[in-house]
Each structure stands twice: as C-alpha cells, then as structure tokens.
Amino acid sequence: MSKVTIFNHPLIHHKLSIIRDENTNTKDFRQSVNEIANLMAFEATRNLPLKEVKTKTPISLATTYMLDCEVVIVPILRAGIGMVDGIHSLIPTAKVGHIGLYRNEETLEPQLYYAKFPPTLPNAIVFLVDPMLATGGSAIAAINFIKEHGGKNIKFMSIIAAPEGVERLAKAHPDVQIYCGNIDRQLNEDAYICPGLGDAGDRIFGTK
C-alpha cells in the first residue's frame, strides 16, 4: 500500500480555509493554492538525496551539501498548473512536464490529449501535482503514462482529496507516495469532493 502523508500544519489549515470560501476571489485563490503547494513541497522534499561538496567561503573551505537528483514537476492540466510555481520557487532547477486528460463521456474514463516530458524523466524524482484527487481516475492514468515513459520515482501531491480517490490510487500504484493537504468527507453523487472547494481549475483561472 502506498504511504499517504496528510499535512497537519497551521498555515496549510489557514490557507485551506481561504480556498474553500466561495467568496474568495480568483487572485487570492490562485495565490493561496501556490502557497499551499510551496508548504507541501517543503515537507515532500525532505528526503531528496544530497551530495557532499567543498565550498570556498570568504573565510575558508566548508563541507556543504547540494541536491544529487533531477526533479521533474508534472501538473495534470489544467488545474495542476496552479501548483507549479509554489514548488518551482523551492527547486528552481526542476524541469516541468505536462499531462492533459479529459473524461470520455461514454466510458467515463480519462483520455490523454497532451503529454510532454523532459528527457530527464526516467532518472528523475517526479512530482505529479493536481489540486484535487476525487475518484483517482486521472491520477492513475497520469501515473500509468509517466511509467510508460520511464518514470520510476513518483510522488503525487494533492491539496484536497476524497477518501475514495486516495484508496483507489494507493491500490493501483502502491509504490507512489501520496501527499494530501486534507482528506475530505466523501464524494457526492456527481463525483465532487465534499465539502471540497468547487472546481479548482475554474477558480484558479477565473473561468466558469
């Protein structure tokens, strides 16, 4: 079973309240999503590998440490784009790939319409990001596609998740670490997370 990390941080709780509020405007919603992603990434990157280097300070040589890995951020379009800057601000050397999925109205399964990855993907630590984990279908499909293209070390980050989606994703990909800002009560009959925060993509980009 996948390891699931649920963040219990005062600042994340505070910012979750902002993005849940139906009266929060687009600017504040988008800013808060980025800030939550930044806070989550700080913890999610805690175990990234390091290498020892010698650094010349103005005084003398020092033993210091630098990242010893490639990092690739992959947002699931379109809402996942709202989390990229928050992570990139911590790891500015990270490359960014993209996955676009839509739901087939006949099969109700996610269909790929766009994918682009940097060549470093197979040897990188991959952060797949999407603000919402509802049924888990899109996340599972995206991870399948990343693995087909050589990705092996994958971490999934979601701000709000439904327990049904977490369980389904963990069962489908037990090797993927799952990070959630909060796990909500349930999915409703329309597969929306309750209490959730509405459509993250619409609220990030100001669309309806």
mmCIF file of C-alpha atoms in Angstrom:
data_model
loop_
_atom_site.group_PDB
_atom_site.id
_atom_site.type_symbol
_atom_site.label_atom_id
_atom_site.label_comp_id
_atom_site.label_asym_id
_atom_site.label_seq_id
_atom_site.Cartn_x
_atom_site.Cartn_y
_atom_site.Cartn_z
ATOM 1 C CA MET A 1 0.000 0.000 0.000
ATOM 2 C CA SER A 2 1.185 3.496 -0.800
ATOM 3 C CA LYS A 3 2.334 5.702 2.007
ATOM 4 C CA VAL A 4 -0.132 8.548 2.491
ATOM 5 C CA THR A 5 1.000 11.765 4.176
ATOM 6 C CA ILE A 6 -1.696 14.178 5.358
ATOM 7 C CA PHE A 7 -0.338 17.559 6.357
ATOM 8 C CA ASN A 8 -1.358 18.969 9.714
ATOM 9 C CA HIS A 9 0.258 22.386 9.568
ATOM 10 C CA PRO A 10 -1.348 25.577 10.907
ATOM 11 C CA LEU A 11 -0.515 27.599 7.781
ATOM 12 C CA ILE A 12 -1.948 24.935 5.485
ATOM 13 C CA HIS A 13 -5.135 24.800 7.565
ATOM 14 C CA HIS A 14 -5.379 28.593 7.400
ATOM 15 C CA LYS A 15 -4.925 28.718 3.627
ATOM 16 C CA LEU A 16 -7.319 25.816 3.094
ATOM 17 C CA SER A 17 -9.985 27.934 4.768
ATOM 18 C CA ILE A 18 -9.304 30.693 2.243
ATOM 19 C CA ILE A 19 -9.623 28.488 -0.837
ATOM 20 C CA ARG A 20 -12.722 26.705 0.485
ATOM 21 C CA ASP A 21 -14.563 30.014 0.909
ATOM 22 C CA GLU A 22 -16.897 30.580 -2.056
ATOM 23 C CA ASN A 23 -16.315 34.343 -1.726
ATOM 24 C CA THR A 24 -12.537 34.130 -2.262
ATOM 25 C CA ASN A 25 -11.627 35.932 -5.485
ATOM 26 C CA THR A 26 -9.502 34.477 -8.283
ATOM 27 C CA LYS A 27 -6.310 36.308 -7.292
ATOM 28 C CA ASP A 28 -6.447 35.201 -3.651
ATOM 29 C CA PHE A 29 -7.472 31.669 -4.587
ATOM 30 C CA ARG A 30 -4.605 31.268 -7.051
ATOM 31 C CA GLN A 31 -2.096 32.775 -4.611
ATOM 32 C CA SER A 32 -3.248 30.519 -1.770
ATOM 33 C CA VAL A 33 -3.050 27.383 -3.945
ATOM 34 C CA ASN A 34 0.551 28.288 -4.796
ATOM 35 C CA GLU A 35 1.385 28.940 -1.154
ATOM 36 C CA ILE A 36 -0.104 25.610 -0.058
ATOM 37 C CA ALA A 37 1.869 23.815 -2.772
ATOM 38 C CA ASN A 38 5.018 25.518 -1.517
ATOM 39 C CA LEU A 39 4.391 24.424 2.072
ATOM 40 C CA MET A 40 3.591 20.863 0.998
ATOM 41 C CA ALA A 41 6.683 20.696 -1.203
ATOM 42 C CA PHE A 42 8.915 21.771 1.684
ATOM 43 C CA GLU A 43 7.922 18.601 3.534
ATOM 44 C CA ALA A 44 7.627 16.349 0.462
ATOM 45 C CA THR A 45 11.238 17.110 -0.491
ATOM 46 C CA ARG A 46 12.618 16.331 2.952
ATOM 47 C CA ASN A 47 14.288 13.097 1.838
ATOM 48 C CA LEU A 48 15.729 14.180 -1.504
ATOM 49 C CA PRO A 49 19.262 12.789 -1.931
ATOM 50 C CA LEU A 50 22.239 15.055 -1.314
ATOM 51 C CA LYS A 51 25.865 15.051 -2.339
ATOM 52 C CA GLU A 52 28.755 16.444 -0.342
ATOM 53 C CA VAL A 53 30.704 19.288 -1.938
ATOM 54 C CA LYS A 54 33.541 21.583 -0.904
ATOM 55 C CA THR A 55 32.638 25.262 -0.938
ATOM 56 C CA LYS A 56 35.069 28.146 -0.580
ATOM 57 C CA THR A 57 33.630 30.726 1.778
ATOM 58 C CA PRO A 58 35.228 34.162 2.293
ATOM 59 C CA ILE A 59 36.969 32.596 5.307
ATOM 60 C CA SER A 60 37.883 29.002 4.407
ATOM 61 C CA LEU A 61 36.734 25.766 2.807
ATOM 62 C CA ALA A 62 33.444 24.331 4.073
ATOM 63 C CA THR A 63 31.779 20.969 3.628
ATOM 64 C CA THR A 64 28.321 21.655 2.221
ATOM 65 C CA TYR A 65 25.545 19.709 0.540
ATOM 66 C CA MET A 66 23.646 20.056 -2.724
ATOM 67 C CA LEU A 67 20.827 18.108 -4.341
ATOM 68 C CA ASP A 68 22.016 14.947 -6.010
ATOM 69 C CA CYS A 69 18.975 14.254 -8.183
ATOM 70 C CA GLU A 70 16.933 15.531 -11.071
ATOM 71 C CA VAL A 71 13.458 16.807 -10.219
ATOM 72 C CA VAL A 72 10.573 16.956 -12.663
ATOM 73 C CA ILE A 73 7.247 18.610 -11.832
ATOM 74 C CA VAL A 74 4.296 17.306 -13.853
ATOM 75 C CA PRO A 75 0.989 19.147 -13.458
ATOM 76 C CA ILE A 76 -2.204 17.476 -14.638
ATOM 77 C CA LEU A 77 -3.774 20.090 -16.906
ATOM 78 C CA ARG A 78 -5.213 22.423 -16.272
ATOM 79 C CA ALA A 79 -5.638 22.919 -12.535
ATOM 80 C CA GLY A 80 -2.266 21.371 -11.712
ATOM 81 C CA ILE A 81 -0.559 24.393 -13.288
ATOM 82 C CA GLY A 82 -1.695 26.351 -10.241
ATOM 83 C CA MET A 83 0.708 24.372 -8.030
ATOM 84 C CA VAL A 84 3.822 24.553 -10.195
ATOM 85 C CA ASP A 85 5.179 27.966 -9.188
ATOM 86 C CA GLY A 86 4.929 27.136 -5.497
ATOM 87 C CA ILE A 87 7.146 24.087 -5.976
ATOM 88 C CA HIS A 88 9.417 25.749 -8.531
ATOM 89 C CA SER A 89 10.239 28.531 -6.087
ATOM 90 C CA LEU A 90 11.835 25.877 -3.844
ATOM 91 C CA ILE A 91 13.513 23.940 -6.668
ATOM 92 C CA PRO A 92 14.190 26.424 -9.497
ATOM 93 C CA THR A 93 16.301 23.851 -11.352
ATOM 94 C CA ALA A 94 13.367 21.465 -11.668
ATOM 95 C CA LYS A 95 12.126 20.678 -15.169
ATOM 96 C CA VAL A 96 8.396 20.789 -15.924
ATOM 97 C CA GLY A 97 6.399 18.293 -17.965
ATOM 98 C CA HIS A 98 2.662 18.380 -18.689
ATOM 99 C CA ILE A 99 -0.154 15.852 -18.927
ATOM 100 C CA GLY A 100 -3.581 16.744 -20.331
ATOM 101 C CA LEU A 101 -6.547 14.452 -19.695
ATOM 102 C CA TYR A 102 -10.273 14.669 -20.374
ATOM 103 C CA ARG A 103 -13.130 12.383 -19.379
ATOM 104 C CA ASN A 104 -14.657 10.238 -22.107
ATOM 105 C CA GLU A 105 -18.392 10.838 -21.702
ATOM 106 C CA GLU A 106 -19.225 7.313 -22.873
ATOM 107 C CA THR A 107 -16.751 5.293 -20.838
ATOM 108 C CA LEU A 108 -16.274 7.929 -18.104
ATOM 109 C CA GLU A 109 -12.575 7.027 -18.198
ATOM 110 C CA PRO A 110 -9.782 9.630 -18.535
ATOM 111 C CA GLN A 111 -8.383 10.061 -22.043
ATOM 112 C CA LEU A 112 -4.980 11.538 -22.827
ATOM 113 C CA TYR A 113 -4.943 14.561 -25.156
ATOM 114 C CA TYR A 114 -1.488 16.004 -24.443
ATOM 115 C CA ALA A 115 1.782 14.889 -22.886
ATOM 116 C CA LYS A 116 5.267 16.390 -22.928
ATOM 117 C CA PHE A 117 8.119 15.362 -20.646
ATOM 118 C CA PRO A 118 11.745 16.473 -20.293
ATOM 119 C CA PRO A 119 14.342 13.852 -21.274
ATOM 120 C CA THR A 120 15.461 13.581 -17.644
ATOM 121 C CA LEU A 121 12.157 11.917 -16.650
ATOM 122 C CA PRO A 122 13.434 8.304 -16.311
ATOM 123 C CA ASN A 123 16.120 9.218 -13.779
ATOM 124 C CA ALA A 124 14.244 12.000 -12.006
ATOM 125 C CA ILE A 125 12.154 12.261 -8.879
ATOM 126 C CA VAL A 126 8.768 13.154 -10.355
ATOM 127 C CA PHE A 127 6.210 15.290 -8.535
ATOM 128 C CA LEU A 128 2.816 14.770 -10.175
ATOM 129 C CA VAL A 129 0.503 17.547 -8.995
ATOM 130 C CA ASP A 130 -3.232 18.226 -9.110
ATOM 131 C CA PRO A 131 -5.138 20.313 -6.542
ATOM 132 C CA MET A 132 -7.991 17.782 -6.368
ATOM 133 C CA LEU A 133 -7.946 13.991 -6.019
ATOM 134 C CA ALA A 134 -11.573 12.935 -6.452
ATOM 135 C CA THR A 135 -12.189 9.491 -7.985
ATOM 136 C CA GLY A 136 -8.472 8.960 -8.602
ATOM 137 C CA GLY A 137 -9.003 8.128 -12.281
ATOM 138 C CA SER A 138 -6.943 10.999 -13.695
ATOM 139 C CA ALA A 139 -4.081 10.490 -11.251
ATOM 140 C CA ILE A 140 -3.923 6.758 -12.010
ATOM 141 C CA ALA A 141 -3.969 7.374 -15.769
ATOM 142 C CA ALA A 142 -1.274 10.047 -15.478
ATOM 143 C CA ILE A 143 0.981 7.788 -13.401
ATOM 144 C CA ASN A 144 0.452 4.947 -15.868
ATOM 145 C CA PHE A 145 1.600 7.229 -18.675
ATOM 146 C CA ILE A 146 4.607 8.538 -16.740
ATOM 147 C CA LYS A 147 5.686 4.955 -16.023
ATOM 148 C CA GLU A 148 5.260 4.036 -19.697
ATOM 149 C CA HIS A 149 7.752 6.815 -20.468
ATOM 150 C CA GLY A 150 10.298 5.551 -17.964
ATOM 151 C CA GLY A 151 9.351 7.425 -14.787
ATOM 152 C CA LYS A 152 10.034 5.309 -11.708
ATOM 153 C CA ASN A 153 10.280 7.515 -8.622
ATOM 154 C CA ILE A 154 6.895 9.263 -8.496
ATOM 155 C CA LYS A 155 5.272 11.327 -5.777
ATOM 156 C CA PHE A 156 1.680 12.567 -6.066
ATOM 157 C CA MET A 157 0.648 15.852 -4.438
ATOM 158 C CA SER A 158 -2.960 16.963 -3.986
ATOM 159 C CA ILE A 159 -4.348 19.782 -1.861
ATOM 160 C CA ILE A 160 -7.808 18.265 -1.293
ATOM 161 C CA ALA A 161 -8.606 14.556 -1.645
ATOM 162 C CA ALA A 162 -11.590 12.273 -1.264
ATOM 163 C CA PRO A 163 -11.057 9.036 0.678
ATOM 164 C CA GLU A 164 -12.371 7.053 -2.303
ATOM 165 C CA GLY A 165 -9.712 8.549 -4.578
ATOM 166 C CA VAL A 166 -6.885 8.011 -2.095
ATOM 167 C CA GLU A 167 -7.844 4.359 -1.635
ATOM 168 C CA ARG A 168 -8.135 3.735 -5.382
ATOM 169 C CA LEU A 169 -4.828 5.437 -6.183
ATOM 170 C CA ALA A 170 -2.991 3.656 -3.377
ATOM 171 C CA LYS A 171 -4.285 0.302 -4.603
ATOM 172 C CA ALA A 172 -3.405 0.998 -8.254
ATOM 173 C CA HIS A 173 0.085 2.359 -7.533
ATOM 174 C CA PRO A 174 1.344 1.142 -4.146
ATOM 175 C CA ASP A 175 4.851 2.380 -4.976
ATOM 176 C CA VAL A 176 3.745 6.030 -5.263
ATOM 177 C CA GLN A 177 3.960 8.290 -2.220
ATOM 178 C CA ILE A 178 0.748 10.322 -1.805
ATOM 179 C CA TYR A 179 0.741 13.768 -0.170
ATOM 180 C CA CYS A 180 -2.548 15.476 0.720
ATOM 181 C CA GLY A 181 -3.296 18.817 2.302
ATOM 182 C CA ASN A 182 -6.542 17.332 3.617
ATOM 183 C CA ILE A 183 -8.738 14.283 3.078
ATOM 184 C CA ASP A 184 -12.355 15.381 2.964
ATOM 185 C CA ARG A 185 -15.514 13.505 3.918
ATOM 186 C CA GLN A 186 -16.605 11.830 0.675
ATOM 187 C CA LEU A 187 -17.559 12.140 -2.983
ATOM 188 C CA ASN A 188 -21.133 13.165 -3.769
ATOM 189 C CA GLU A 189 -23.329 11.594 -6.458
ATOM 190 C CA ASP A 190 -21.708 13.846 -9.097
ATOM 191 C CA ALA A 191 -18.188 12.782 -8.033
ATOM 192 C CA TYR A 192 -17.425 16.156 -6.446
ATOM 193 C CA ILE A 193 -15.406 16.212 -3.237
ATOM 194 C CA CYS A 194 -17.485 17.169 -0.165
ATOM 195 C CA PRO A 195 -17.119 19.698 1.330
ATOM 196 C CA GLY A 196 -14.347 20.405 -1.191
ATOM 197 C CA LEU A 197 -13.838 23.806 -2.777
ATOM 198 C CA GLY A 198 -15.648 23.641 -6.115
ATOM 199 C CA ASP A 199 -13.889 23.393 -9.472
ATOM 200 C CA ALA A 200 -10.223 24.200 -8.806
ATOM 201 C CA GLY A 201 -9.453 24.953 -12.453
ATOM 202 C CA ASP A 202 -12.292 27.435 -12.791
ATOM 203 C CA ARG A 203 -11.356 29.136 -9.540
ATOM 204 C CA ILE A 204 -7.643 29.342 -10.396
ATOM 205 C CA PHE A 205 -8.194 30.783 -13.871
ATOM 206 C CA GLY A 206 -11.431 32.700 -13.353
ATOM 207 C CA THR A 207 -13.468 30.624 -15.787
ATOM 208 C CA LYS A 208 -16.913 29.053 -15.459
#
